[in-house]
Short mmCIF file of C-alpha atoms and ligand atoms in Angstrom, two decimals:
data_model
loop_
_atom_site.label_atom_id
_atom_site.label_comp_id
_atom_site.label_asym_id
_atom_site.label_seq_id
_atom_site.Cartn_x
_atom_site.Cartn_y
_atom_site.Cartn_z
CA UNK M 160 145.59 88.96 55.35
CA UNK M 161 144.86 85.44 53.55
CA UNK M 162 146.23 82.91 55.93
CA UNK M 163 148.81 81.36 53.38
CA UNK M 164 149.50 78.22 55.60
CA UNK M 165 145.96 77.11 55.33
CA UNK M 166 145.56 73.46 55.00
CA UNK M 167 143.70 72.77 51.68
CA UNK M 168 142.63 69.55 50.37
CA UNK M 169 145.46 69.65 47.96
CA UNK M 170 148.02 69.24 50.77
CA UNK M 171 149.43 66.33 49.77
CA UNK M 172 149.92 66.88 45.92
CA UNK M 173 153.19 68.04 44.19
CA UNK M 174 153.07 70.58 41.86
CA UNK M 175 152.50 68.24 38.93
CA UNK M 176 149.58 66.65 40.32
CA UNK M 177 147.97 70.03 41.69
CA UNK M 178 148.37 71.22 37.94
CA UNK M 179 146.75 68.28 36.37
CA UNK M 180 143.97 68.24 39.16
CA UNK M 181 143.17 72.07 38.59
CA UNK M 182 143.56 71.50 34.47
CA UNK M 183 140.16 69.20 34.56
CA UNK M 184 138.41 71.45 37.40
CA UNK M 185 134.69 71.93 37.57
CA UNK M 186 134.06 73.62 40.49
CA UNK M 187 132.48 76.75 39.40
CA UNK M 188 130.59 78.05 36.37
CA UNK M 189 133.43 79.41 34.59
CA UNK M 190 134.44 75.80 33.47
CA UNK M 191 131.45 75.84 31.22
CA UNK M 192 132.42 78.66 29.30
CA UNK M 193 136.76 78.46 29.30
CA UNK M 194 138.83 76.94 26.66
CA UNK M 195 141.32 75.64 29.02
CA UNK M 196 142.64 75.90 32.21
CA UNK M 197 145.30 78.69 32.89
CA UNK M 198 146.91 76.95 36.24
CA UNK M 199 150.05 79.17 36.04
CA UNK M 200 153.71 79.58 34.42
CA UNK M 201 157.25 79.82 35.61
CA UNK M 202 160.14 77.57 37.56
CA UNK M 203 159.06 76.06 40.79
CA UNK M 204 160.16 77.00 43.83
CA UNK M 205 160.10 80.76 42.66
CA UNK M 206 161.58 83.75 44.83
CA UNK M 207 159.57 85.98 42.40
CA UNK M 208 155.55 85.23 42.21
CA UNK M 209 152.92 87.35 40.11
CA UNK M 210 149.20 87.13 40.95
CA UNK M 211 147.02 88.47 38.26
CA UNK M 212 142.90 88.57 38.31
CA UNK M 213 142.09 86.06 35.29
CA UNK M 214 142.80 84.81 32.16
CA UNK M 215 141.98 86.83 29.01
CA UNK M 216 141.10 85.49 25.83
CA UNK M 217 144.69 84.91 24.77
CA UNK M 218 145.43 83.24 27.88
CA UNK M 219 142.11 81.34 27.67
CA UNK M 220 143.48 80.00 24.01
CA UNK M 221 147.07 79.46 24.69
CA UNK M 222 146.78 78.35 28.76
CA UNK M 223 149.25 80.41 29.72
CA UNK M 224 148.99 83.69 32.17
CA UNK M 225 149.73 87.42 30.56
CA UNK M 226 150.41 86.72 27.09
CA UNK M 227 148.02 89.09 25.25
CA UNK M 228 148.65 92.95 25.70
CA UNK M 229 148.79 93.45 29.32
CA UNK M 230 151.18 90.38 29.69
CA UNK M 231 153.42 92.32 27.16
CA UNK M 232 153.27 95.11 29.05
CA UNK M 233 154.08 93.22 32.26
CA UNK M 234 157.07 91.90 30.48
CA UNK M 235 158.46 95.24 29.60
CA UNK M 236 157.84 96.44 32.96
CA UNK M 237 159.90 93.54 34.56
CA UNK M 238 162.53 94.23 31.75
CA UNK M 239 163.00 97.66 32.67
CA UNK M 240 164.59 96.32 35.86
CA UNK M 241 166.37 93.21 34.01
CA UNK M 242 163.88 90.69 35.65
CA UNK M 243 163.65 87.82 33.02
CA UNK M 244 160.10 86.82 32.98
CA UNK M 245 160.95 83.56 31.78
CA UNK M 246 163.63 82.41 34.22
CA UNK M 247 162.69 84.78 37.43
CA UNK M 248 159.16 84.82 37.81
CA UNK M 249 156.13 82.40 38.56
CA UNK M 250 153.10 84.13 37.09
CA UNK M 251 149.64 82.94 38.11
CA UNK M 252 145.92 84.39 38.43
CA UNK M 253 143.26 84.54 41.57
CA UNK M 254 141.02 82.42 39.37
CA UNK M 255 142.37 80.04 36.83
CA UNK M 256 139.71 80.15 34.17
CA UNK M 257 138.67 83.17 31.83
CA UNK M 258 135.56 84.97 32.75
CA UNK M 259 133.24 85.74 30.27
CA UNK M 260 133.90 88.97 28.67
CA UNK M 261 136.79 89.51 31.00
CA UNK M 262 134.33 90.54 33.67
CA UNK M 263 135.72 90.66 37.43
CA UNK M 264 135.75 87.22 38.78
CA UNK M 265 132.60 86.72 41.12
CA UNK M 266 133.21 86.12 44.82
CA UNK M 267 132.41 82.62 44.84
CA UNK M 268 134.50 81.90 41.77
CA UNK M 269 137.60 83.35 43.60
CA UNK M 270 136.52 81.38 46.60
CA UNK M 271 136.25 77.96 44.49
CA UNK M 272 139.72 78.66 43.24
CA UNK M 273 141.58 79.85 46.49
CA UNK M 274 142.42 76.28 47.31
CA UNK M 275 144.63 76.13 44.12
CA UNK M 276 146.10 79.48 44.91
CA UNK M 277 146.89 78.97 48.29
CA UNK M 278 148.77 75.31 47.71
CA UNK M 279 150.44 77.31 44.35
CA UNK M 280 151.85 79.68 46.84
CA UNK M 281 153.11 76.67 49.44
CA UNK M 282 154.76 74.94 46.91
CA UNK M 283 156.02 77.78 44.56
CA UNK M 284 157.60 79.17 48.14
CA UNK M 285 157.99 82.75 46.59
CA UNK M 286 159.84 85.04 48.98
CA UNK M 287 157.95 88.27 47.28
CA UNK M 288 154.98 88.30 45.83
CA UNK M 289 153.32 91.12 43.84
CA UNK M 290 149.65 91.31 43.49
CA UNK M 291 148.05 93.01 39.85
CA UNK M 292 144.86 94.55 40.15
CA UNK M 293 141.93 94.50 42.63
CA UNK M 294 140.53 91.28 43.01
CA UNK M 295 144.30 90.03 43.57
CA UNK M 296 144.66 92.27 46.12
CA UNK M 297 141.19 91.69 47.77
CA UNK M 298 141.87 88.01 48.02
CA UNK M 299 145.16 88.19 49.32
CA UNK M 300 145.04 91.14 51.95
CA UNK M 301 141.65 90.50 52.55
CA UNK M 302 140.71 94.23 52.93
CA UNK M 303 138.96 96.59 50.55
CA UNK M 304 142.21 98.92 49.97
CA UNK M 305 142.02 100.78 46.87
CA UNK M 306 145.00 100.21 44.91
CA UNK M 307 146.20 103.77 44.50
CA UNK M 308 146.73 103.89 48.37
CA UNK M 309 148.44 100.74 49.02
CA UNK M 310 150.52 100.41 45.47
CA UNK M 311 154.29 100.13 46.29
CA UNK M 312 153.45 99.08 49.76
CA UNK M 313 155.00 96.13 51.25
CA UNK M 314 153.26 93.93 53.26
CA UNK M 315 154.49 91.15 55.06
CA UNK M 316 153.33 87.41 56.46
CA UNK M 317 154.55 84.89 58.01
CA UNK M 318 154.73 81.50 56.12
CA UNK M 319 155.68 78.21 57.28
CA UNK M 320 158.00 77.37 54.21
CA UNK M 321 160.68 79.80 55.64
CA UNK M 322 161.80 81.70 58.34
CA UNK M 323 162.12 85.14 57.06
CA UNK M 324 158.89 86.75 56.27
CA UNK M 325 156.95 86.97 52.82
CA UNK M 326 156.97 90.51 51.57
CA UNK M 327 153.98 91.00 49.43
CA UNK M 328 153.32 94.22 47.08
CA UNK M 329 149.97 95.71 44.87
CA UNK M 330 150.83 97.03 41.93
CA UNK M 331 148.64 98.93 39.25
CA UNK M 332 147.47 96.19 36.94
CA UNK M 333 148.88 96.33 33.70
CA UNK M 334 145.44 96.42 31.87
CA UNK M 335 144.89 99.79 33.71
CA UNK M 336 148.04 101.15 32.64
CA UNK M 337 147.08 100.21 28.96
CA UNK M 338 143.91 102.28 29.60
CA UNK M 339 146.21 105.50 31.64
CA UNK M 340 149.11 106.09 29.05
CA UNK M 341 150.24 108.93 31.14
CA UNK M 342 153.75 108.79 31.86
CA UNK M 343 154.29 112.07 33.39
CA UNK M 344 155.38 112.22 37.31
CA UNK M 345 152.64 110.99 39.56
CA UNK M 346 150.76 109.49 36.75
CA UNK M 347 149.80 105.46 37.34
CA UNK M 348 152.88 104.02 34.64
CA UNK M 349 155.69 106.22 36.31
CA UNK M 350 154.41 104.78 39.84
CA UNK M 351 154.92 101.44 38.67
CA UNK M 352 158.10 102.26 36.97
CA UNK M 353 159.04 103.36 40.60
CA UNK M 354 157.51 100.37 42.14
CA UNK M 355 159.25 97.52 40.34
CA UNK M 356 162.95 99.31 40.98
CA UNK M 357 161.47 98.64 44.61
CA UNK M 358 160.97 95.21 43.92
CA UNK M 359 164.13 94.83 42.05
CA UNK M 360 166.11 96.09 45.10
CA UNK M 361 164.33 93.54 47.26
CA UNK M 362 164.90 90.69 45.31
CA UNK M 363 168.83 91.89 45.21
CA UNK M 364 168.68 91.88 48.69
CA UNK M 365 167.25 88.29 49.03
CA UNK M 366 169.94 86.94 46.74
CA UNK M 367 172.84 88.30 48.89
CA UNK M 368 171.24 86.76 51.48
CA UNK M 369 170.92 83.30 49.81
CA UNK M 370 174.49 83.58 49.08
CA UNK M 371 175.84 84.80 52.47
CA UNK M 372 174.26 81.73 53.90
N1 URA F 464 144.97 89.55 33.00
C1 URA F 464 145.43 89.12 34.15
O1 URA F 464 144.76 89.27 35.12
N2 URA F 464 145.72 87.84 33.76
C2 URA F 464 146.13 87.02 32.94
O2 URA F 464 146.81 86.25 32.95
C3 URA F 464 146.19 87.78 31.83
C4 URA F 464 145.51 89.34 31.74
N1 URA F 465 141.52 99.80 39.20
C1 URA F 465 141.60 98.81 39.08
O1 URA F 465 140.92 98.02 38.65
N2 URA F 465 143.18 97.96 38.86
C2 URA F 465 144.17 98.82 38.82
O2 URA F 465 145.06 98.64 38.60
C3 URA F 465 144.02 100.39 39.04
C4 URA F 465 142.51 101.02 39.39
#
């Protein structure tokens, strides 16, 4: 598991300053081919954070994560359990710039971008993180686990920003679901619709807990 409490050179930066710093980043080669940096989008702080792989073509143009076809499917998945994407989710990616032809980001690119992700998590202070797809899973859990084995499972991490443990769940990437349209029982789509219900239950539990405090 990635140490989510690790200090970064961005430790003293608040969200807006981190955002502006990231927007002009030239730490890796993706800076040469991107249109713009897609830092992240959503309320800050936020109970639920989603971490994808990297911006695609549409995201690179609009400057916002998950606005293309995969993003539309993500919205539907969240809506199926009444999670309002605009108001209740902070969304980002392991790399903030589009890899050419949407290739998988190189480990060196993920490494260069990691301090942004870490500081982002520390500022957004999520209670639940969803990891979409293999690079996201590998970066945060730091294990070569196959998504089909670990999706829907809760992982836990100690974080300095709250007493409770942070809950982390890997899910299939919506792009993968777009290529696997089968909805029958046990298929990736069906499993994802089960997983998101688990997430909703956990989120509701946290909210009741907050009210009781
Ligand atoms: N896929 C991702 O992983 N992230 C995005 O922002 C869009 C598509
Ligand atoms: N392989 C991937 O890269 N992503 C998935 O979500 C599933 C399999």
